[in-house]
Protein backbone atom coordinates (compact mmCIF):
# COMPACT_ATOMS: atom_id res chain seq x y z
CA UNK A 1 0.00 0.00 0.00
CA UNK A 2 1.37 3.40 -0.91
CA UNK A 3 1.02 4.80 2.57
CA UNK A 4 -0.63 2.93 5.38
CA UNK A 5 -3.61 4.59 6.98
CA UNK A 6 -5.62 3.52 10.00
CA UNK A 7 -8.28 2.15 7.63
CA UNK A 8 -5.84 0.02 5.67
CA UNK A 9 -4.32 -1.29 8.92
CA UNK A 10 -7.77 -2.23 10.25
CA UNK A 11 -8.65 -3.96 6.97
CA UNK A 12 -5.35 -5.84 6.95
CA UNK A 13 -5.82 -6.86 10.57
CA UNK A 14 -9.33 -8.25 10.12
CA UNK A 15 -8.49 -9.96 6.83
CA UNK A 16 -5.47 -11.66 8.44
CA UNK A 17 -7.53 -12.63 11.48
CA UNK A 18 -10.27 -14.18 9.35
CA UNK A 19 -7.81 -16.05 7.13
CA UNK A 20 -5.97 -17.46 10.17
CA UNK A 21 -9.25 -18.56 11.78
CA UNK A 22 -10.44 -20.11 8.50
CA UNK A 23 -7.33 -22.24 8.12
CA UNK A 24 -7.45 -23.19 11.82
CA UNK A 25 -11.11 -24.12 11.45
CA UNK A 26 -10.41 -26.13 8.31
CA UNK A 27 -7.97 -28.30 10.27
CA UNK A 28 -9.82 -28.58 13.57
CA UNK A 29 -13.32 -28.98 12.15
CA UNK A 30 -12.19 -31.21 9.29
CA UNK A 31 -13.80 -29.16 6.52
CA UNK A 32 -11.43 -30.78 4.04
CA UNK A 33 -9.18 -33.81 4.17
CA UNK A 34 -6.06 -35.12 2.50
CA UNK A 35 -4.57 -33.14 -0.38
CA UNK A 36 -7.52 -30.72 -0.36
CA UNK A 37 -6.77 -29.78 3.24
CA UNK A 38 -3.06 -29.28 2.56
CA UNK A 39 -3.87 -27.10 -0.46
CA UNK A 40 -6.40 -25.11 1.56
CA UNK A 41 -3.90 -24.43 4.37
CA UNK A 42 -1.23 -23.30 1.91
CA UNK A 43 -3.71 -21.23 -0.09
CA UNK A 44 -4.90 -19.41 3.04
CA UNK A 45 -1.29 -18.71 4.04
CA UNK A 46 -0.42 -17.32 0.59
CA UNK A 47 -3.51 -15.08 0.56
CA UNK A 48 -2.61 -13.84 4.04
CA UNK A 49 0.90 -13.10 2.75
CA UNK A 50 -0.49 -10.99 -0.08
CA UNK A 51 -2.92 -9.23 2.28
CA UNK A 52 -0.17 -8.33 4.74
CA UNK A 53 2.18 -7.21 1.97
CA UNK A 54 -0.53 -4.93 0.60
CA UNK A 55 -1.86 -3.46 3.86
CA UNK A 56 1.12 -3.50 6.23
CA UNK A 57 4.28 -3.07 4.21
CA UNK A 58 5.25 0.45 3.22
CA UNK A 59 6.99 -0.25 -0.07
CA UNK A 60 7.62 3.36 -0.99
CA UNK A 61 6.85 5.20 -4.24
CA UNK A 62 7.72 4.84 -7.89
CA UNK A 63 11.04 3.39 -8.94
CA UNK A 64 12.00 2.32 -5.42
CA UNK A 65 8.75 0.32 -5.15
CA UNK A 66 9.32 -1.42 -8.46
CA UNK A 67 12.86 -2.41 -7.52
CA UNK A 68 11.66 -3.88 -4.23
CA UNK A 69 8.90 -5.86 -5.89
CA UNK A 70 11.36 -7.06 -8.52
CA UNK A 71 13.79 -8.28 -5.87
CA UNK A 72 10.86 -9.93 -4.09
CA UNK A 73 9.71 -11.71 -7.25
CA UNK A 74 13.20 -13.09 -7.80
CA UNK A 75 13.43 -14.20 -4.19
CA UNK A 76 10.04 -15.93 -4.41
CA UNK A 77 11.24 -17.80 -7.47
CA UNK A 78 14.36 -18.97 -5.60
CA UNK A 79 12.27 -19.91 -2.56
CA UNK A 80 9.90 -22.01 -4.67
CA UNK A 81 12.77 -23.78 -6.39
CA UNK A 82 14.48 -24.54 -3.08
CA UNK A 83 11.36 -25.82 -1.30
CA UNK A 84 9.52 -27.61 -4.11
CA UNK A 85 12.80 -28.95 -5.48
CA UNK A 86 13.95 -30.31 -2.13
CA UNK A 87 10.63 -31.97 -1.30
CA UNK A 88 10.37 -33.47 -4.81
CA UNK A 89 13.92 -34.76 -4.91
CA UNK A 90 13.87 -36.18 -1.38
CA UNK A 91 10.58 -37.97 -1.85
CA UNK A 92 11.87 -39.55 -5.07
CA UNK A 93 15.08 -40.43 -3.26
CA UNK A 94 13.17 -42.15 -0.47
CA UNK A 95 11.19 -44.13 -2.98
CA UNK A 96 14.17 -45.12 -5.09
CA UNK A 97 16.28 -46.10 -2.10
CA UNK A 98 13.62 -48.38 -0.71
CA UNK A 99 14.52 -52.09 -0.83
CA UNK A 100 12.31 -54.53 -2.73
CA UNK A 101 9.67 -56.37 -0.66
CA UNK A 102 11.79 -59.59 -0.83
CA UNK A 103 14.89 -57.85 0.40
CA UNK A 104 12.91 -56.11 3.13
CA UNK A 105 11.53 -59.44 4.33
CA UNK A 106 15.00 -61.00 4.36
CA UNK A 107 16.32 -58.01 6.31
CA UNK A 108 13.51 -58.11 8.85
CA UNK A 109 14.03 -61.82 9.39
CA UNK A 110 17.79 -61.50 9.79
CA UNK A 111 17.38 -58.59 12.21
CA UNK A 112 14.51 -60.31 13.99
CA UNK A 113 12.32 -57.25 13.63
CA UNK A 114 13.09 -53.63 12.76
CA UNK B 1 23.54 12.20 -2.29
CA UNK B 2 20.59 14.08 -0.89
CA UNK B 3 19.24 12.86 2.44
CA UNK B 4 16.06 11.71 0.68
CA UNK B 5 17.98 9.62 -1.81
CA UNK B 6 20.15 8.29 0.99
CA UNK B 7 17.09 7.24 2.99
CA UNK B 8 15.61 5.52 -0.06
CA UNK B 9 18.85 3.68 -0.73
CA UNK B 10 19.01 2.59 2.91
CA UNK B 11 15.45 1.31 2.73
CA UNK B 12 16.14 -0.64 -0.48
CA UNK B 13 19.36 -2.06 0.94
CA UNK B 14 17.48 -3.28 3.97
CA UNK B 15 14.82 -4.80 1.73
CA UNK B 16 17.54 -6.77 -0.10
CA UNK B 17 18.78 -8.03 3.27
CA UNK B 18 15.20 -9.17 4.06
CA UNK B 19 15.16 -11.08 0.76
CA UNK B 20 18.33 -12.95 1.74
CA UNK B 21 16.77 -13.68 5.12
CA UNK B 22 13.75 -15.05 3.29
CA UNK B 23 15.96 -17.45 1.36
CA UNK B 24 17.55 -18.62 4.60
CA UNK B 25 14.10 -19.33 6.06
CA UNK B 26 13.15 -21.11 2.82
CA UNK B 27 16.07 -23.48 3.31
CA UNK B 28 14.97 -24.12 6.91
CA UNK B 29 11.41 -24.74 5.70
CA UNK B 30 12.66 -27.16 3.03
CA UNK B 31 14.70 -29.00 5.67
CA UNK B 32 11.70 -29.18 7.96
CA UNK B 33 9.43 -30.51 5.23
CA UNK B 34 11.92 -33.22 4.36
CA UNK B 35 12.65 -34.25 7.96
CA UNK B 36 9.17 -33.88 9.52
CA UNK B 37 8.46 -37.62 9.24
CA UNK B 38 11.70 -38.59 10.97
CA UNK B 39 10.19 -38.79 14.43
CA UNK B 40 12.19 -41.82 15.67
CA UNK B 41 9.36 -42.99 17.89
CA UNK B 42 9.16 -39.62 19.61
CA UNK B 43 6.68 -36.76 19.25
CA UNK B 44 5.26 -36.00 15.81
CA UNK B 45 4.04 -32.66 14.40
CA UNK B 46 0.53 -33.72 15.46
CA UNK B 47 1.72 -33.69 19.09
CA UNK B 48 2.52 -29.99 18.96
CA UNK B 49 0.27 -27.54 20.79
CA UNK B 50 -1.95 -26.10 18.03
CA UNK B 51 -3.97 -23.90 20.38
CA UNK B 52 -0.81 -22.35 21.78
CA UNK B 53 0.44 -21.68 18.27
CA UNK B 54 -2.87 -20.02 17.38
CA UNK B 55 -2.47 -17.75 20.39
CA UNK B 56 1.07 -16.91 19.31
CA UNK B 57 -0.24 -16.07 15.83
CA UNK B 58 -2.80 -13.62 17.22
CA UNK B 59 -0.25 -12.00 19.53
CA UNK B 60 2.26 -11.48 16.74
CA UNK B 61 -0.46 -10.16 14.42
CA UNK B 62 -1.45 -7.65 17.11
CA UNK B 63 2.16 -6.54 17.45
CA UNK B 64 2.35 -6.06 13.67
CA UNK B 65 -0.74 -3.85 13.81
CA UNK B 66 0.60 -1.77 16.69
CA UNK B 67 3.89 -1.35 14.80
CA UNK B 68 2.02 0.03 11.78
CA UNK B 69 0.08 2.35 14.07
CA UNK B 70 3.36 3.54 15.56
CA UNK B 71 4.64 4.35 12.06
CA UNK B 72 1.52 6.40 11.36
CA UNK B 73 2.38 8.50 14.43
CA UNK B 74 5.96 8.78 13.19
CA UNK B 75 4.68 10.13 9.87
CA UNK B 76 2.43 12.58 11.75
CA UNK B 77 5.48 13.65 13.73
CA UNK B 78 3.90 12.68 17.09
CA UNK B 79 6.90 11.24 18.91
CA UNK B 80 5.14 10.59 22.23
CA UNK B 81 2.36 8.53 20.64
CA UNK B 82 4.87 6.67 18.47
CA UNK B 83 6.78 5.71 21.60
CA UNK B 84 3.54 4.47 23.19
CA UNK B 85 2.66 2.28 20.18
CA UNK B 86 6.20 0.91 19.99
CA UNK B 87 5.84 0.06 23.66
CA UNK B 88 2.66 -1.88 22.85
CA UNK B 89 4.49 -3.64 20.02
CA UNK B 90 7.26 -4.61 22.43
CA UNK B 91 4.72 -5.96 24.92
CA UNK B 92 3.02 -8.15 22.32
CA UNK B 93 6.35 -9.30 20.96
CA UNK B 94 7.57 -10.23 24.42
CA UNK B 95 4.31 -12.09 24.99
CA UNK B 96 4.88 -14.06 21.80
CA UNK B 97 8.42 -14.92 22.88
CA UNK B 98 7.21 -16.00 26.32
CA UNK B 99 4.64 -18.37 24.77
CA UNK B 100 7.23 -19.81 22.43
CA UNK B 101 9.84 -20.28 25.16
CA UNK B 102 7.28 -22.04 27.36
CA UNK B 103 6.53 -24.44 24.49
CA UNK B 104 10.26 -25.13 24.08
CA UNK B 105 10.65 -25.56 27.84
CA UNK B 106 7.86 -28.13 28.07
CA UNK B 107 9.32 -30.08 25.14
CA UNK B 108 12.79 -30.02 26.71
CA UNK B 109 11.43 -31.01 30.13
CA UNK B 110 9.82 -34.08 28.57
CA UNK B 111 13.19 -35.01 27.10
CA UNK B 112 12.17 -34.00 23.57
CA UNK B 113 15.07 -31.74 22.74
CA UNK B 114 16.47 -30.91 19.29
CA UNK B 115 18.87 -33.85 19.43
CA UNK B 116 16.17 -36.49 19.85
CA UNK B 117 14.92 -36.85 16.29
CA UNK B 118 15.22 -35.37 12.82
CA UNK B 119 11.78 -33.79 13.18
CA UNK B 120 12.71 -32.16 16.50
CA UNK B 121 16.04 -30.92 15.12
CA UNK B 122 14.29 -29.28 12.18
CA UNK B 123 11.51 -27.93 14.40
CA UNK B 124 13.80 -26.33 16.94
CA UNK B 125 16.02 -24.89 14.20
CA UNK B 126 13.20 -23.37 12.17
CA UNK B 127 11.10 -22.07 15.05
CA UNK B 128 14.17 -21.20 17.11
CA UNK B 129 15.71 -19.12 14.31
CA UNK B 130 12.46 -17.20 13.99
CA UNK B 131 12.46 -16.71 17.77
CA UNK B 132 16.01 -15.41 17.62
CA UNK B 133 14.93 -12.88 15.01
CA UNK B 134 12.06 -11.83 17.28
CA UNK B 135 14.49 -11.38 20.17
CA UNK B 136 16.72 -9.16 18.05
CA UNK B 137 13.64 -7.26 16.92
CA UNK B 138 12.63 -6.67 20.54
CA UNK B 139 16.10 -5.35 21.29
CA UNK B 140 15.81 -3.08 18.27
CA UNK B 141 12.40 -1.79 19.41
CA UNK B 142 13.78 -1.05 22.89
CA UNK B 143 16.77 0.84 21.47
CA UNK B 144 14.47 2.71 19.07
CA UNK B 145 12.25 3.86 21.93
CA UNK B 146 15.30 5.22 23.72
CA UNK B 147 16.52 6.93 20.52
CA UNK B 148 13.09 8.50 20.05
CA UNK B 149 13.11 9.80 23.61
CA UNK B 150 16.65 11.16 23.41
CA UNK B 151 16.89 12.44 19.81
CA UNK B 152 13.28 12.81 18.73
CA UNK B 153 12.06 12.36 15.17
CA UNK B 154 15.18 13.23 13.20
CA UNK B 155 15.51 11.98 9.60
CA UNK B 156 18.04 9.41 10.74
CA UNK B 157 15.76 8.07 13.47
CA UNK B 158 12.78 7.95 11.09
CA UNK B 159 14.85 6.01 8.56
CA UNK B 160 15.81 3.49 11.24
CA UNK B 161 12.20 3.14 12.36
CA UNK B 162 11.07 2.46 8.78
CA UNK B 163 13.51 -0.41 8.57
CA UNK B 164 12.40 -1.73 11.95
CA UNK B 165 8.81 -1.65 10.68
CA UNK B 166 9.77 -3.70 7.61
CA UNK B 167 11.71 -6.17 9.80
CA UNK B 168 8.84 -6.66 12.21
CA UNK B 169 6.22 -7.22 9.48
CA UNK B 170 8.62 -9.63 7.78
CA UNK B 171 8.80 -11.71 10.99
CA UNK B 172 5.00 -11.84 11.18
CA UNK B 173 4.90 -13.07 7.58
CA UNK B 174 7.41 -15.83 8.27
CA UNK B 175 5.39 -16.87 11.33
CA UNK B 176 2.23 -17.20 9.21
CA UNK B 177 4.05 -19.89 7.24
CA UNK B 178 5.53 -21.53 10.32
CA UNK B 179 2.01 -21.75 11.75
CA UNK B 180 0.68 -23.20 8.49
CA UNK B 181 3.51 -25.60 7.63
CA UNK B 182 4.60 -26.77 11.09
CA UNK B 183 1.44 -26.68 13.20
CA UNK B 184 -1.57 -26.78 10.82
CA UNK B 185 -0.01 -29.23 8.37
CA UNK B 186 1.14 -31.28 11.34
CA UNK B 187 -2.42 -31.68 12.56
CA UNK B 188 -3.77 -32.19 9.05
CA UNK B 189 -1.61 -35.06 7.88
CSV table of C-alpha atoms in Angstrom, one decimal:
chain,number,residue,atom,x,y,z
A,1,UNK,CA,0.0,0.0,0.0
A,2,UNK,CA,1.4,3.4,-0.9
A,3,UNK,CA,1.0,4.8,2.6
A,4,UNK,CA,-0.6,2.9,5.4
A,5,UNK,CA,-3.6,4.6,7.0
A,6,UNK,CA,-5.6,3.5,10.0
A,7,UNK,CA,-8.3,2.1,7.6
A,8,UNK,CA,-5.8,0.0,5.7
A,9,UNK,CA,-4.3,-1.3,8.9
A,10,UNK,CA,-7.8,-2.2,10.2
A,11,UNK,CA,-8.6,-4.0,7.0
A,12,UNK,CA,-5.4,-5.8,7.0
A,13,UNK,CA,-5.8,-6.9,10.6
A,14,UNK,CA,-9.3,-8.2,10.1
A,15,UNK,CA,-8.5,-10.0,6.8
A,16,UNK,CA,-5.5,-11.7,8.4
A,17,UNK,CA,-7.5,-12.6,11.5
A,18,UNK,CA,-10.3,-14.2,9.3
A,19,UNK,CA,-7.8,-16.0,7.1
A,20,UNK,CA,-6.0,-17.5,10.2
A,21,UNK,CA,-9.2,-18.6,11.8
A,22,UNK,CA,-10.4,-20.1,8.5
A,23,UNK,CA,-7.3,-22.2,8.1
A,24,UNK,CA,-7.5,-23.2,11.8
A,25,UNK,CA,-11.1,-24.1,11.5
A,26,UNK,CA,-10.4,-26.1,8.3
A,27,UNK,CA,-8.0,-28.3,10.3
A,28,UNK,CA,-9.8,-28.6,13.6
A,29,UNK,CA,-13.3,-29.0,12.2
A,30,UNK,CA,-12.2,-31.2,9.3
A,31,UNK,CA,-13.8,-29.2,6.5
A,32,UNK,CA,-11.4,-30.8,4.0
A,33,UNK,CA,-9.2,-33.8,4.2
A,34,UNK,CA,-6.1,-35.1,2.5
A,35,UNK,CA,-4.6,-33.1,-0.4
A,36,UNK,CA,-7.5,-30.7,-0.4
A,37,UNK,CA,-6.8,-29.8,3.2
A,38,UNK,CA,-3.1,-29.3,2.6
A,39,UNK,CA,-3.9,-27.1,-0.5
A,40,UNK,CA,-6.4,-25.1,1.6
A,41,UNK,CA,-3.9,-24.4,4.4
A,42,UNK,CA,-1.2,-23.3,1.9
A,43,UNK,CA,-3.7,-21.2,-0.1
A,44,UNK,CA,-4.9,-19.4,3.0
A,45,UNK,CA,-1.3,-18.7,4.0
A,46,UNK,CA,-0.4,-17.3,0.6
A,47,UNK,CA,-3.5,-15.1,0.6
A,48,UNK,CA,-2.6,-13.8,4.0
A,49,UNK,CA,0.9,-13.1,2.7
A,50,UNK,CA,-0.5,-11.0,-0.1
A,51,UNK,CA,-2.9,-9.2,2.3
A,52,UNK,CA,-0.2,-8.3,4.7
A,53,UNK,CA,2.2,-7.2,2.0
A,54,UNK,CA,-0.5,-4.9,0.6
A,55,UNK,CA,-1.9,-3.5,3.9
A,56,UNK,CA,1.1,-3.5,6.2
A,57,UNK,CA,4.3,-3.1,4.2
A,58,UNK,CA,5.2,0.4,3.2
A,59,UNK,CA,7.0,-0.3,-0.1
A,60,UNK,CA,7.6,3.4,-1.0
A,61,UNK,CA,6.9,5.2,-4.2
A,62,UNK,CA,7.7,4.8,-7.9
A,63,UNK,CA,11.0,3.4,-8.9
A,64,UNK,CA,12.0,2.3,-5.4
A,65,UNK,CA,8.8,0.3,-5.1
A,66,UNK,CA,9.3,-1.4,-8.5
A,67,UNK,CA,12.9,-2.4,-7.5
A,68,UNK,CA,11.7,-3.9,-4.2
A,69,UNK,CA,8.9,-5.9,-5.9
A,70,UNK,CA,11.4,-7.1,-8.5
A,71,UNK,CA,13.8,-8.3,-5.9
A,72,UNK,CA,10.9,-9.9,-4.1
A,73,UNK,CA,9.7,-11.7,-7.2
A,74,UNK,CA,13.2,-13.1,-7.8
A,75,UNK,CA,13.4,-14.2,-4.2
A,76,UNK,CA,10.0,-15.9,-4.4
A,77,UNK,CA,11.2,-17.8,-7.5
A,78,UNK,CA,14.4,-19.0,-5.6
A,79,UNK,CA,12.3,-19.9,-2.6
A,80,UNK,CA,9.9,-22.0,-4.7
A,81,UNK,CA,12.8,-23.8,-6.4
A,82,UNK,CA,14.5,-24.5,-3.1
A,83,UNK,CA,11.4,-25.8,-1.3
A,84,UNK,CA,9.5,-27.6,-4.1
A,85,UNK,CA,12.8,-28.9,-5.5
A,86,UNK,CA,13.9,-30.3,-2.1
A,87,UNK,CA,10.6,-32.0,-1.3
A,88,UNK,CA,10.4,-33.5,-4.8
A,89,UNK,CA,13.9,-34.8,-4.9
A,90,UNK,CA,13.9,-36.2,-1.4
A,91,UNK,CA,10.6,-38.0,-1.8
A,92,UNK,CA,11.9,-39.5,-5.1
A,93,UNK,CA,15.1,-40.4,-3.3
A,94,UNK,CA,13.2,-42.1,-0.5
A,95,UNK,CA,11.2,-44.1,-3.0
A,96,UNK,CA,14.2,-45.1,-5.1
A,97,UNK,CA,16.3,-46.1,-2.1
A,98,UNK,CA,13.6,-48.4,-0.7
A,99,UNK,CA,14.5,-52.1,-0.8
A,100,UNK,CA,12.3,-54.5,-2.7
A,101,UNK,CA,9.7,-56.4,-0.7
A,102,UNK,CA,11.8,-59.6,-0.8
A,103,UNK,CA,14.9,-57.8,0.4
A,104,UNK,CA,12.9,-56.1,3.1
A,105,UNK,CA,11.5,-59.4,4.3
A,106,UNK,CA,15.0,-61.0,4.4
A,107,UNK,CA,16.3,-58.0,6.3
A,108,UNK,CA,13.5,-58.1,8.9
A,109,UNK,CA,14.0,-61.8,9.4
A,110,UNK,CA,17.8,-61.5,9.8
A,111,UNK,CA,17.4,-58.6,12.2
A,112,UNK,CA,14.5,-60.3,14.0
A,113,UNK,CA,12.3,-57.3,13.6
A,114,UNK,CA,13.1,-53.6,12.8
B,1,UNK,CA,23.5,12.2,-2.3
B,2,UNK,CA,20.6,14.1,-0.9
B,3,UNK,CA,19.2,12.9,2.4
B,4,UNK,CA,16.1,11.7,0.7
B,5,UNK,CA,18.0,9.6,-1.8
B,6,UNK,CA,20.1,8.3,1.0
B,7,UNK,CA,17.1,7.2,3.0
B,8,UNK,CA,15.6,5.5,-0.1
B,9,UNK,CA,18.8,3.7,-0.7
B,10,UNK,CA,19.0,2.6,2.9
B,11,UNK,CA,15.4,1.3,2.7
B,12,UNK,CA,16.1,-0.6,-0.5
B,13,UNK,CA,19.4,-2.1,0.9
B,14,UNK,CA,17.5,-3.3,4.0
B,15,UNK,CA,14.8,-4.8,1.7
B,16,UNK,CA,17.5,-6.8,-0.1
B,17,UNK,CA,18.8,-8.0,3.3
B,18,UNK,CA,15.2,-9.2,4.1
B,19,UNK,CA,15.2,-11.1,0.8
B,20,UNK,CA,18.3,-13.0,1.7
B,21,UNK,CA,16.8,-13.7,5.1
B,22,UNK,CA,13.7,-15.1,3.3
B,23,UNK,CA,16.0,-17.5,1.4
B,24,UNK,CA,17.6,-18.6,4.6
B,25,UNK,CA,14.1,-19.3,6.1
B,26,UNK,CA,13.2,-21.1,2.8
B,27,UNK,CA,16.1,-23.5,3.3
B,28,UNK,CA,15.0,-24.1,6.9
B,29,UNK,CA,11.4,-24.7,5.7
B,30,UNK,CA,12.7,-27.2,3.0
B,31,UNK,CA,14.7,-29.0,5.7
B,32,UNK,CA,11.7,-29.2,8.0
B,33,UNK,CA,9.4,-30.5,5.2
B,34,UNK,CA,11.9,-33.2,4.4
B,35,UNK,CA,12.7,-34.3,8.0
B,36,UNK,CA,9.2,-33.9,9.5
B,37,UNK,CA,8.5,-37.6,9.2
B,38,UNK,CA,11.7,-38.6,11.0
B,39,UNK,CA,10.2,-38.8,14.4
B,40,UNK,CA,12.2,-41.8,15.7
B,41,UNK,CA,9.4,-43.0,17.9
B,42,UNK,CA,9.2,-39.6,19.6
B,43,UNK,CA,6.7,-36.8,19.3
B,44,UNK,CA,5.3,-36.0,15.8
B,45,UNK,CA,4.0,-32.7,14.4
B,46,UNK,CA,0.5,-33.7,15.5
B,47,UNK,CA,1.7,-33.7,19.1
B,48,UNK,CA,2.5,-30.0,19.0
B,49,UNK,CA,0.3,-27.5,20.8
B,50,UNK,CA,-1.9,-26.1,18.0
B,51,UNK,CA,-4.0,-23.9,20.4
B,52,UNK,CA,-0.8,-22.4,21.8
B,53,UNK,CA,0.4,-21.7,18.3
B,54,UNK,CA,-2.9,-20.0,17.4
B,55,UNK,CA,-2.5,-17.7,20.4
B,56,UNK,CA,1.1,-16.9,19.3
B,57,UNK,CA,-0.2,-16.1,15.8
B,58,UNK,CA,-2.8,-13.6,17.2
B,59,UNK,CA,-0.3,-12.0,19.5
B,60,UNK,CA,2.3,-11.5,16.7
B,61,UNK,CA,-0.5,-10.2,14.4
B,62,UNK,CA,-1.4,-7.7,17.1
B,63,UNK,CA,2.2,-6.5,17.4
B,64,UNK,CA,2.4,-6.1,13.7
B,65,UNK,CA,-0.7,-3.9,13.8
B,66,UNK,CA,0.6,-1.8,16.7
B,67,UNK,CA,3.9,-1.3,14.8
B,68,UNK,CA,2.0,0.0,11.8
B,69,UNK,CA,0.1,2.3,14.1
B,70,UNK,CA,3.4,3.5,15.6
B,71,UNK,CA,4.6,4.3,12.1
B,72,UNK,CA,1.5,6.4,11.4
B,73,UNK,CA,2.4,8.5,14.4
B,74,UNK,CA,6.0,8.8,13.2
B,75,UNK,CA,4.7,10.1,9.9
B,76,UNK,CA,2.4,12.6,11.7
B,77,UNK,CA,5.5,13.6,13.7
B,78,UNK,CA,3.9,12.7,17.1
B,79,UNK,CA,6.9,11.2,18.9
B,80,UNK,CA,5.1,10.6,22.2
B,81,UNK,CA,2.4,8.5,20.6
B,82,UNK,CA,4.9,6.7,18.5
B,83,UNK,CA,6.8,5.7,21.6
B,84,UNK,CA,3.5,4.5,23.2
B,85,UNK,CA,2.7,2.3,20.2
B,86,UNK,CA,6.2,0.9,20.0
B,87,UNK,CA,5.8,0.1,23.7
B,88,UNK,CA,2.7,-1.9,22.8
B,89,UNK,CA,4.5,-3.6,20.0
B,90,UNK,CA,7.3,-4.6,22.4
B,91,UNK,CA,4.7,-6.0,24.9
B,92,UNK,CA,3.0,-8.2,22.3
B,93,UNK,CA,6.4,-9.3,21.0
B,94,UNK,CA,7.6,-10.2,24.4
B,95,UNK,CA,4.3,-12.1,25.0
B,96,UNK,CA,4.9,-14.1,21.8
B,97,UNK,CA,8.4,-14.9,22.9
B,98,UNK,CA,7.2,-16.0,26.3
B,99,UNK,CA,4.6,-18.4,24.8
B,100,UNK,CA,7.2,-19.8,22.4
B,101,UNK,CA,9.8,-20.3,25.2
B,102,UNK,CA,7.3,-22.0,27.4
B,103,UNK,CA,6.5,-24.4,24.5
B,104,UNK,CA,10.3,-25.1,24.1
B,105,UNK,CA,10.6,-25.6,27.8
B,106,UNK,CA,7.9,-28.1,28.1
B,107,UNK,CA,9.3,-30.1,25.1
B,108,UNK,CA,12.8,-30.0,26.7
B,109,UNK,CA,11.4,-31.0,30.1
B,110,UNK,CA,9.8,-34.1,28.6
B,111,UNK,CA,13.2,-35.0,27.1
B,112,UNK,CA,12.2,-34.0,23.6
B,113,UNK,CA,15.1,-31.7,22.7
B,114,UNK,CA,16.5,-30.9,19.3
B,115,UNK,CA,18.9,-33.8,19.4
B,116,UNK,CA,16.2,-36.5,19.8
B,117,UNK,CA,14.9,-36.9,16.3
B,118,UNK,CA,15.2,-35.4,12.8
B,119,UNK,CA,11.8,-33.8,13.2
B,120,UNK,CA,12.7,-32.2,16.5
B,121,UNK,CA,16.0,-30.9,15.1
B,122,UNK,CA,14.3,-29.3,12.2
B,123,UNK,CA,11.5,-27.9,14.4
B,124,UNK,CA,13.8,-26.3,16.9
B,125,UNK,CA,16.0,-24.9,14.2
B,126,UNK,CA,13.2,-23.4,12.2
B,127,UNK,CA,11.1,-22.1,15.0
B,128,UNK,CA,14.2,-21.2,17.1
B,129,UNK,CA,15.7,-19.1,14.3
B,130,UNK,CA,12.5,-17.2,14.0
B,131,UNK,CA,12.5,-16.7,17.8
B,132,UNK,CA,16.0,-15.4,17.6
B,133,UNK,CA,14.9,-12.9,15.0
B,134,UNK,CA,12.1,-11.8,17.3
B,135,UNK,CA,14.5,-11.4,20.2
B,136,UNK,CA,16.7,-9.2,18.1
B,137,UNK,CA,13.6,-7.3,16.9
B,138,UNK,CA,12.6,-6.7,20.5
B,139,UNK,CA,16.1,-5.3,21.3
B,140,UNK,CA,15.8,-3.1,18.3
B,141,UNK,CA,12.4,-1.8,19.4
B,142,UNK,CA,13.8,-1.1,22.9
B,143,UNK,CA,16.8,0.8,21.5
B,144,UNK,CA,14.5,2.7,19.1
B,145,UNK,CA,12.2,3.9,21.9
B,146,UNK,CA,15.3,5.2,23.7
B,147,UNK,CA,16.5,6.9,20.5
B,148,UNK,CA,13.1,8.5,20.0
B,149,UNK,CA,13.1,9.8,23.6
B,150,UNK,CA,16.7,11.2,23.4
B,151,UNK,CA,16.9,12.4,19.8
B,152,UNK,CA,13.3,12.8,18.7
B,153,UNK,CA,12.1,12.4,15.2
B,154,UNK,CA,15.2,13.2,13.2
B,155,UNK,CA,15.5,12.0,9.6
B,156,UNK,CA,18.0,9.4,10.7
B,157,UNK,CA,15.8,8.1,13.5
B,158,UNK,CA,12.8,7.9,11.1
B,159,UNK,CA,14.9,6.0,8.6
B,160,UNK,CA,15.8,3.5,11.2
B,161,UNK,CA,12.2,3.1,12.4
B,162,UNK,CA,11.1,2.5,8.8
B,163,UNK,CA,13.5,-0.4,8.6
B,164,UNK,CA,12.4,-1.7,11.9
B,165,UNK,CA,8.8,-1.7,10.7
B,166,UNK,CA,9.8,-3.7,7.6
B,167,UNK,CA,11.7,-6.2,9.8
B,168,UNK,CA,8.8,-6.7,12.2
B,169,UNK,CA,6.2,-7.2,9.5
B,170,UNK,CA,8.6,-9.6,7.8
B,171,UNK,CA,8.8,-11.7,11.0
B,172,UNK,CA,5.0,-11.8,11.2
B,173,UNK,CA,4.9,-13.1,7.6
B,174,UNK,CA,7.4,-15.8,8.3
B,175,UNK,CA,5.4,-16.9,11.3
B,176,UNK,CA,2.2,-17.2,9.2
B,177,UNK,CA,4.0,-19.9,7.2
B,178,UNK,CA,5.5,-21.5,10.3
B,179,UNK,CA,2.0,-21.7,11.8
B,180,UNK,CA,0.7,-23.2,8.5
B,181,UNK,CA,3.5,-25.6,7.6
B,182,UNK,CA,4.6,-26.8,11.1
B,183,UNK,CA,1.4,-26.7,13.2
B,184,UNK,CA,-1.6,-26.8,10.8
B,185,UNK,CA,0.0,-29.2,8.4
B,186,UNK,CA,1.1,-31.3,11.3
B,187,UNK,CA,-2.4,-31.7,12.6
B,188,UNK,CA,-3.8,-32.2,9.0
B,189,UNK,CA,-1.6,-35.1,7.9
